[in-house]
Amino acid sequence: MTDHTPDIDALAAELRELLGDRAVTTELRAREKASVDGAYLSPILAEQLPLGLADLVAFPTSAEQIAETIGAAVRHHVPITPRGKGTGNYGQGIPMQGGLVLDMSKARGVIEVGDGFITVEAGTPMVMIEQAANAAGQQILMYPSTAQSTIGGFLSGGSGGTGSIKHGSNHIGFVRALDVVHAVPDARLIHVEGTAAEPYVHTYGTLGIIARATLQLEPLQNWRGLYASFDTFDDALSVIREIGLLEPTPRLVSADLPVLANALPDDPAIPKDRASLRAILDADTVEAASALIFGAGGRIEDVREGAAASMKISMLSYNHPIEWLQKSDPGKYFHVEVAGDALVERIDEVHAIYNGGMLHIEAQHGRPIGMLAGIYESKEQVYAGFDALAAIGVGSHNPHHWEVDHEVERTRRLAADTDPEGLFNPGKLPAEGVAPVAGAGKVT
């Protein structure tokens, strides 16, 4: 019988030979730092922490070193948890069976910018990729609200963000090619293109670890960051879909109730006790958006130019307003992800689903989406809300779990060949026959 007992000491020694002493650590503080993400923001997950502790951490500096590190770990039967900047919120990057945390944040760099594409290492921050594309008169199709996150992390764990109103989710059309690594003893870079690359996106590294990516680009647009405010959230809701439908398509349109807006970082363009709407608009649509806002009784607080202005608005979108709310009153709030026109048309009923209900809303590809916050009482209370939301026409997704819930059957089938020992991010790919997490998979 083959012995598959993990040999941490032997792996550490081999990795020091491969990467150098400074690129491998077993020091406790470093292992603890590499074993957490933003899961504490979920009260359901926070009750279960800590969920795992790495035995060692490695810091490869290139795609080739990523492959060499994975091959060594497989030969020593050590579980491998990939990590970028650790900005995920739901435990997907926690090493639940210990083993090796493969920190790829030092494997960064722009390899090539061409006509309609950019090739980068997996640890390259999204903001660096956007800057490189902009310098060539182009832009990436989308980037996550946490713009400092890495491309490997965004592809493995993210789904959309700034740019998704036009381009949807990152698993279709965003990636032109990937260099991935499978969990085999002679691991190497495997080049996949087009539809062959799609299964590796949004599956948390359980199918294969992304080491390098080639992304689709489009011509650079002249963006403006617009800030508006309204007397009421209903007034803001009345125009969010219309602004999202402007052409050229906005990159982002977000809105918050006064309570949520008050929790955001101080900014004169986000006045206290007023509903806030923020948008990243093509300069040619600012006049039309302003007319819609004025028509709904709102006022324009500011219009800002430059990439930094757009990035700042991005950092106030998606989960971020909820995180600021949670920071203002730790331990009180939770959120679920929601979608559908009922977020606009039946907002009072949406808010009533949970005690203290408050919606952060985003214009999105096809229909608005949002993050619905509530006052936390219990896991059962959170889960009971999913059926109540469905009853009023709101799709929901449960973010309070770490399991893959995108193309699970396909991922499991392919992973039988790409990861035969189950070493990639163990605990994240549900076993066959395991029931799905309540509320999972309804919003993508």
mmCIF file of C-alpha atoms in Angstrom, residues 110-358:
data_model
loop_
_atom_site.group_PDB
_atom_site.id
_atom_site.type_symbol
_atom_site.label_atom_id
_atom_site.label_comp_id
_atom_site.label_asym_id
_atom_site.label_seq_id
_atom_site.Cartn_x
_atom_site.Cartn_y
_atom_site.Cartn_z
ATOM 1 C CA VAL A 110 3.140 42.183 -16.342
ATOM 2 C CA ILE A 111 4.627 39.925 -19.012
ATOM 3 C CA GLU A 112 3.072 41.373 -22.163
ATOM 4 C CA VAL A 113 0.491 43.933 -23.246
ATOM 5 C CA GLY A 114 -0.797 43.466 -26.773
ATOM 6 C CA ASP A 115 -3.703 44.584 -28.914
ATOM 7 C CA GLY A 116 -6.708 43.396 -26.920
ATOM 8 C CA PHE A 117 -4.868 41.330 -24.315
ATOM 9 C CA ILE A 118 -2.549 41.426 -21.308
ATOM 10 C CA THR A 119 -0.554 38.537 -19.806
ATOM 11 C CA VAL A 120 0.356 38.668 -16.129
ATOM 12 C CA GLU A 121 1.651 36.498 -13.299
ATOM 13 C CA ALA A 122 -0.952 35.207 -10.833
ATOM 14 C CA GLY A 123 0.158 37.418 -7.953
ATOM 15 C CA THR A 124 -0.167 40.684 -9.869
ATOM 16 C CA PRO A 125 -2.550 43.154 -8.173
ATOM 17 C CA MET A 126 -5.590 44.143 -10.207
ATOM 18 C CA VAL A 127 -4.729 47.835 -9.913
ATOM 19 C CA MET A 128 -1.311 47.162 -11.487
ATOM 20 C CA ILE A 129 -2.954 45.316 -14.376
ATOM 21 C CA GLU A 130 -5.381 48.165 -14.997
ATOM 22 C CA GLN A 131 -2.544 50.706 -14.937
ATOM 23 C CA ALA A 132 -0.516 48.695 -17.459
ATOM 24 C CA ALA A 133 -3.529 48.367 -19.746
ATOM 25 C CA ASN A 134 -4.287 52.089 -19.450
ATOM 26 C CA ALA A 135 -0.708 52.974 -20.416
ATOM 27 C CA ALA A 136 -1.340 51.099 -23.678
ATOM 28 C CA GLY A 137 -4.638 52.914 -24.311
ATOM 29 C CA GLN A 138 -6.738 49.970 -23.114
ATOM 30 C CA GLN A 139 -8.607 48.758 -20.038
ATOM 31 C CA ILE A 140 -9.484 45.430 -18.443
ATOM 32 C CA LEU A 141 -13.109 44.348 -18.735
ATOM 33 C CA MET A 142 -13.665 44.266 -14.985
ATOM 34 C CA TYR A 143 -11.916 44.274 -11.652
ATOM 35 C CA PRO A 144 -13.102 43.414 -8.130
ATOM 36 C CA SER A 145 -14.190 45.987 -5.583
ATOM 37 C CA THR A 146 -10.986 45.222 -3.676
ATOM 38 C CA ALA A 147 -8.726 46.507 -6.420
ATOM 39 C CA GLN A 148 -5.544 45.576 -4.552
ATOM 40 C CA SER A 149 -6.404 41.879 -4.722
ATOM 41 C CA THR A 150 -4.432 39.629 -7.074
ATOM 42 C CA ILE A 151 -5.591 38.365 -10.441
ATOM 43 C CA GLY A 152 -5.162 34.761 -9.264
ATOM 44 C CA GLY A 153 -7.383 35.433 -6.275
ATOM 45 C CA PHE A 154 -9.985 37.259 -8.350
ATOM 46 C CA LEU A 155 -10.153 34.466 -10.924
ATOM 47 C CA SER A 156 -10.194 31.683 -8.340
ATOM 48 C CA GLY A 157 -12.588 33.192 -5.812
ATOM 49 C CA GLY A 158 -14.221 36.285 -7.291
ATOM 50 C CA SER A 159 -17.033 36.570 -9.786
ATOM 51 C CA GLY A 160 -17.466 40.157 -10.900
ATOM 52 C CA GLY A 161 -17.188 43.795 -9.935
ATOM 53 C CA THR A 162 -16.434 47.106 -11.630
ATOM 54 C CA GLY A 163 -17.299 46.469 -15.280
ATOM 55 C CA SER A 164 -19.830 43.701 -14.670
ATOM 56 C CA ILE A 165 -22.833 45.799 -15.744
ATOM 57 C CA LYS A 166 -21.575 45.325 -19.295
ATOM 58 C CA HIS A 167 -19.490 42.174 -19.079
ATOM 59 C CA GLY A 168 -21.198 39.982 -16.472
ATOM 60 C CA SER A 169 -19.156 37.457 -14.478
ATOM 61 C CA ASN A 170 -15.451 36.743 -14.818
ATOM 62 C CA HIS A 171 -15.854 33.103 -15.881
ATOM 63 C CA ILE A 172 -17.116 33.999 -19.375
ATOM 64 C CA GLY A 173 -15.236 36.214 -21.830
ATOM 65 C CA PHE A 174 -12.820 37.773 -19.341
ATOM 66 C CA VAL A 175 -10.017 35.209 -19.645
ATOM 67 C CA ARG A 176 -8.340 34.446 -22.961
ATOM 68 C CA ALA A 177 -5.865 31.892 -21.621
ATOM 69 C CA LEU A 178 -4.430 30.510 -18.388
ATOM 70 C CA ASP A 179 -1.298 28.675 -17.356
ATOM 71 C CA VAL A 180 -2.456 26.284 -14.643
ATOM 72 C CA VAL A 181 -0.819 23.613 -12.525
ATOM 73 C CA HIS A 182 -2.299 20.238 -11.603
ATOM 74 C CA ALA A 183 -1.600 18.259 -8.445
ATOM 75 C CA VAL A 184 0.782 15.692 -9.888
ATOM 76 C CA PRO A 185 4.358 14.792 -8.853
ATOM 77 C CA ASP A 186 5.888 16.160 -12.070
ATOM 78 C CA ALA A 187 3.766 19.331 -11.995
ATOM 79 C CA ARG A 188 4.308 21.787 -14.834
ATOM 80 C CA LEU A 189 2.575 24.742 -16.411
ATOM 81 C CA ILE A 190 -0.344 23.665 -18.599
ATOM 82 C CA HIS A 191 -1.618 26.206 -21.119
ATOM 83 C CA VAL A 192 -5.391 26.333 -21.645
ATOM 84 C CA GLU A 193 -7.312 28.785 -23.818
ATOM 85 C CA GLY A 194 -10.880 29.989 -24.264
ATOM 86 C CA THR A 195 -13.560 27.613 -23.047
ATOM 87 C CA ALA A 196 -10.893 25.180 -21.819
ATOM 88 C CA ALA A 197 -9.827 27.836 -19.294
ATOM 89 C CA GLU A 198 -13.327 28.483 -17.928
ATOM 90 C CA PRO A 199 -13.508 25.505 -15.506
ATOM 91 C CA TYR A 200 -10.547 26.886 -13.536
ATOM 92 C CA VAL A 201 -12.352 30.158 -12.802
ATOM 93 C CA HIS A 202 -14.328 30.580 -9.551
ATOM 94 C CA THR A 203 -13.518 27.096 -8.265
ATOM 95 C CA TYR A 204 -11.119 28.150 -5.461
ATOM 96 C CA GLY A 205 -8.107 26.339 -6.892
ATOM 97 C CA THR A 206 -9.690 22.921 -6.337
ATOM 98 C CA LEU A 207 -9.347 21.976 -10.000
ATOM 99 C CA GLY A 208 -5.949 23.497 -10.670
ATOM 100 C CA ILE A 209 -3.929 26.444 -9.435
ATOM 101 C CA ILE A 210 -3.727 29.456 -11.734
ATOM 102 C CA ALA A 211 -0.108 30.558 -12.194
ATOM 103 C CA ARG A 212 -0.422 32.991 -15.101
ATOM 104 C CA ALA A 213 -3.332 34.626 -16.917
ATOM 105 C CA THR A 214 -4.015 36.322 -20.238
ATOM 106 C CA LEU A 215 -6.988 38.676 -20.000
ATOM 107 C CA GLN A 216 -9.160 40.309 -22.613
ATOM 108 C CA LEU A 217 -8.777 44.093 -22.981
ATOM 109 C CA GLU A 218 -10.945 46.745 -24.598
ATOM 110 C CA PRO A 219 -10.248 50.343 -25.711
ATOM 111 C CA LEU A 220 -9.702 52.799 -22.860
ATOM 112 C CA GLN A 221 -12.667 55.008 -22.016
ATOM 113 C CA ASN A 222 -12.756 58.440 -20.417
ATOM 114 C CA TRP A 223 -14.281 57.664 -17.013
ATOM 115 C CA ARG A 224 -15.787 60.003 -14.429
ATOM 116 C CA GLY A 225 -16.619 59.288 -10.808
ATOM 117 C CA LEU A 226 -20.034 60.765 -10.022
ATOM 118 C CA TYR A 227 -21.418 61.242 -6.503
ATOM 119 C CA ALA A 228 -25.072 62.068 -5.938
ATOM 120 C CA SER A 229 -27.363 62.181 -2.908
ATOM 121 C CA PHE A 230 -31.116 61.998 -2.312
ATOM 122 C CA ASP A 231 -33.569 62.746 0.463
ATOM 123 C CA THR A 232 -34.654 59.080 0.507
ATOM 124 C CA PHE A 233 -33.386 55.691 -0.625
ATOM 125 C CA ASP A 234 -36.572 55.250 -2.678
ATOM 126 C CA ASP A 235 -35.561 58.282 -4.736
ATOM 127 C CA ALA A 236 -32.135 56.738 -5.419
ATOM 128 C CA LEU A 237 -33.713 53.399 -6.331
ATOM 129 C CA SER A 238 -35.974 55.087 -8.866
ATOM 130 C CA VAL A 239 -33.040 55.872 -11.171
ATOM 131 C CA ILE A 240 -30.433 53.168 -10.536
ATOM 132 C CA ARG A 241 -31.649 50.870 -13.306
ATOM 133 C CA GLU A 242 -31.989 53.721 -15.814
ATOM 134 C CA ILE A 243 -28.469 54.957 -15.098
ATOM 135 C CA GLY A 244 -27.194 51.392 -15.499
ATOM 136 C CA LEU A 245 -28.764 51.270 -18.974
ATOM 137 C CA LEU A 246 -26.997 54.376 -20.289
ATOM 138 C CA GLU A 247 -24.742 53.964 -23.328
ATOM 139 C CA PRO A 248 -21.772 53.719 -23.213
ATOM 140 C CA THR A 249 -22.475 51.372 -20.304
ATOM 141 C CA PRO A 250 -21.382 52.588 -16.871
ATOM 142 C CA ARG A 251 -18.672 50.620 -15.129
ATOM 143 C CA LEU A 252 -20.441 50.790 -11.764
ATOM 144 C CA VAL A 253 -23.597 52.204 -10.162
ATOM 145 C CA SER A 254 -24.109 51.752 -6.394
ATOM 146 C CA ALA A 255 -26.580 53.175 -3.881
ATOM 147 C CA ASP A 256 -27.074 53.069 -0.117
ATOM 148 C CA LEU A 257 -29.569 54.085 2.527
ATOM 149 C CA PRO A 258 -28.526 56.971 4.773
ATOM 150 C CA VAL A 259 -27.562 54.595 7.610
ATOM 151 C CA LEU A 260 -25.198 52.657 5.349
ATOM 152 C CA ALA A 261 -23.865 55.833 3.745
ATOM 153 C CA ASN A 262 -23.141 57.267 7.199
ATOM 154 C CA ALA A 263 -20.873 54.268 7.911
ATOM 155 C CA LEU A 264 -18.699 54.933 4.846
ATOM 156 C CA PRO A 265 -15.417 56.848 5.177
ATOM 157 C CA ASP A 266 -15.956 60.580 5.545
ATOM 158 C CA ASP A 267 -16.202 62.362 2.212
ATOM 159 C CA PRO A 268 -17.926 65.684 1.450
ATOM 160 C CA ALA A 269 -19.470 63.991 -1.594
ATOM 161 C CA ILE A 270 -21.269 61.527 0.729
ATOM 162 C CA PRO A 271 -23.248 63.887 2.982
ATOM 163 C CA LYS A 272 -24.520 62.545 6.277
ATOM 164 C CA ASP A 273 -28.123 61.405 6.668
ATOM 165 C CA ARG A 274 -28.810 61.297 2.929
ATOM 166 C CA ALA A 275 -29.095 58.348 0.564
ATOM 167 C CA SER A 276 -25.925 58.069 -1.545
ATOM 168 C CA LEU A 277 -25.520 57.079 -5.200
ATOM 169 C CA ARG A 278 -22.068 56.639 -6.692
ATOM 170 C CA ALA A 279 -21.260 55.772 -10.294
ATOM 171 C CA ILE A 280 -18.333 55.306 -12.660
ATOM 172 C CA LEU A 281 -19.587 56.762 -15.924
ATOM 173 C CA ASP A 282 -18.258 57.357 -19.401
ATOM 174 C CA ALA A 283 -17.753 61.113 -19.668
ATOM 175 C CA ASP A 284 -20.300 61.233 -22.502
ATOM 176 C CA THR A 285 -23.084 60.028 -20.160
ATOM 177 C CA VAL A 286 -22.538 62.347 -17.187
ATOM 178 C CA GLU A 287 -25.067 64.867 -18.519
ATOM 179 C CA ALA A 288 -27.743 62.193 -19.059
ATOM 180 C CA ALA A 289 -27.124 60.643 -15.631
ATOM 181 C CA SER A 290 -27.306 64.082 -14.024
ATOM 182 C CA ALA A 291 -30.670 64.746 -15.698
ATOM 183 C CA LEU A 292 -32.036 61.482 -14.294
ATOM 184 C CA ILE A 293 -30.751 62.324 -10.832
ATOM 185 C CA PHE A 294 -32.205 65.850 -10.897
ATOM 186 C CA GLY A 295 -35.494 64.459 -12.176
ATOM 187 C CA ALA A 296 -35.697 62.166 -9.129
ATOM 188 C CA GLY A 297 -35.118 65.064 -6.757
ATOM 189 C CA GLY A 298 -31.440 64.292 -6.182
ATOM 190 C CA ARG A 299 -28.409 66.499 -6.319
ATOM 191 C CA ILE A 300 -24.932 66.051 -7.752
ATOM 192 C CA GLU A 301 -22.325 66.243 -5.004
ATOM 193 C CA ASP A 302 -19.215 65.895 -7.162
ATOM 194 C CA VAL A 303 -17.842 64.630 -10.464
ATOM 195 C CA ARG A 304 -14.218 63.498 -10.269
ATOM 196 C CA GLU A 305 -11.685 62.623 -12.952
ATOM 197 C CA GLY A 306 -8.834 60.121 -13.030
ATOM 198 C CA ALA A 307 -8.249 56.447 -12.383
ATOM 199 C CA ALA A 308 -7.797 57.023 -8.646
ATOM 200 C CA ALA A 309 -11.282 58.527 -8.415
ATOM 201 C CA SER A 310 -12.781 55.461 -10.088
ATOM 202 C CA MET A 311 -10.845 53.089 -7.847
ATOM 203 C CA LYS A 312 -12.118 54.918 -4.763
ATOM 204 C CA ILE A 313 -15.718 54.439 -5.857
ATOM 205 C CA SER A 314 -14.997 50.765 -6.563
ATOM 206 C CA MET A 315 -13.814 50.372 -2.974
ATOM 207 C CA LEU A 316 -17.244 51.608 -1.820
ATOM 208 C CA SER A 317 -19.174 48.980 -3.766
ATOM 209 C CA TYR A 318 -20.335 45.369 -3.390
ATOM 210 C CA ASN A 319 -19.385 44.044 0.074
ATOM 211 C CA HIS A 320 -17.547 47.151 1.209
ATOM 212 C CA PRO A 321 -20.471 49.216 2.553
ATOM 213 C CA ILE A 322 -21.545 46.204 4.622
ATOM 214 C CA GLU A 323 -18.008 45.811 5.950
ATOM 215 C CA TRP A 324 -17.940 49.483 6.958
ATOM 216 C CA LEU A 325 -21.300 48.994 8.682
ATOM 217 C CA GLN A 326 -19.944 45.981 10.561
ATOM 218 C CA LYS A 327 -16.855 47.917 11.610
ATOM 219 C CA SER A 328 -19.068 50.676 12.993
ATOM 220 C CA ASP A 329 -20.869 48.182 15.258
ATOM 221 C CA PRO A 330 -18.844 44.909 15.483
ATOM 222 C CA GLY A 331 -20.729 41.667 15.849
ATOM 223 C CA LYS A 332 -24.163 43.151 15.168
ATOM 224 C CA TYR A 333 -24.772 42.676 11.441
ATOM 225 C CA PHE A 334 -24.677 39.953 8.787
ATOM 226 C CA HIS A 335 -25.507 40.041 5.086
ATOM 227 C CA VAL A 336 -26.729 37.858 2.236
ATOM 228 C CA GLU A 337 -26.364 38.397 -1.497
ATOM 229 C CA VAL A 338 -29.589 39.164 -3.340
ATOM 230 C CA ALA A 339 -30.750 39.882 -6.904
ATOM 231 C CA GLY A 340 -33.822 40.808 -8.903
ATOM 232 C CA ASP A 341 -36.054 43.693 -9.896
ATOM 233 C CA ALA A 342 -37.970 43.235 -6.641
ATOM 234 C CA LEU A 343 -35.022 44.948 -4.944
ATOM 235 C CA VAL A 344 -36.381 48.152 -6.502
ATOM 236 C CA GLU A 345 -40.069 47.372 -6.854
ATOM 237 C CA ARG A 346 -40.652 45.744 -3.437
ATOM 238 C CA ILE A 347 -37.953 47.331 -1.323
ATOM 239 C CA ASP A 348 -40.049 47.678 1.850
ATOM 240 C CA GLU A 349 -40.807 43.945 1.770
ATOM 241 C CA VAL A 350 -37.119 43.196 1.120
ATOM 242 C CA HIS A 351 -36.069 45.236 4.139
ATOM 243 C CA ALA A 352 -38.700 43.505 6.283
ATOM 244 C CA ILE A 353 -37.259 40.026 5.697
ATOM 245 C CA TYR A 354 -34.657 40.549 8.433
ATOM 246 C CA ASN A 355 -34.721 42.604 11.597
ATOM 247 C CA GLY A 356 -32.892 45.852 10.821
ATOM 248 C CA GLY A 357 -32.833 45.048 7.101
ATOM 249 C CA MET A 358 -30.784 47.435 4.927
#
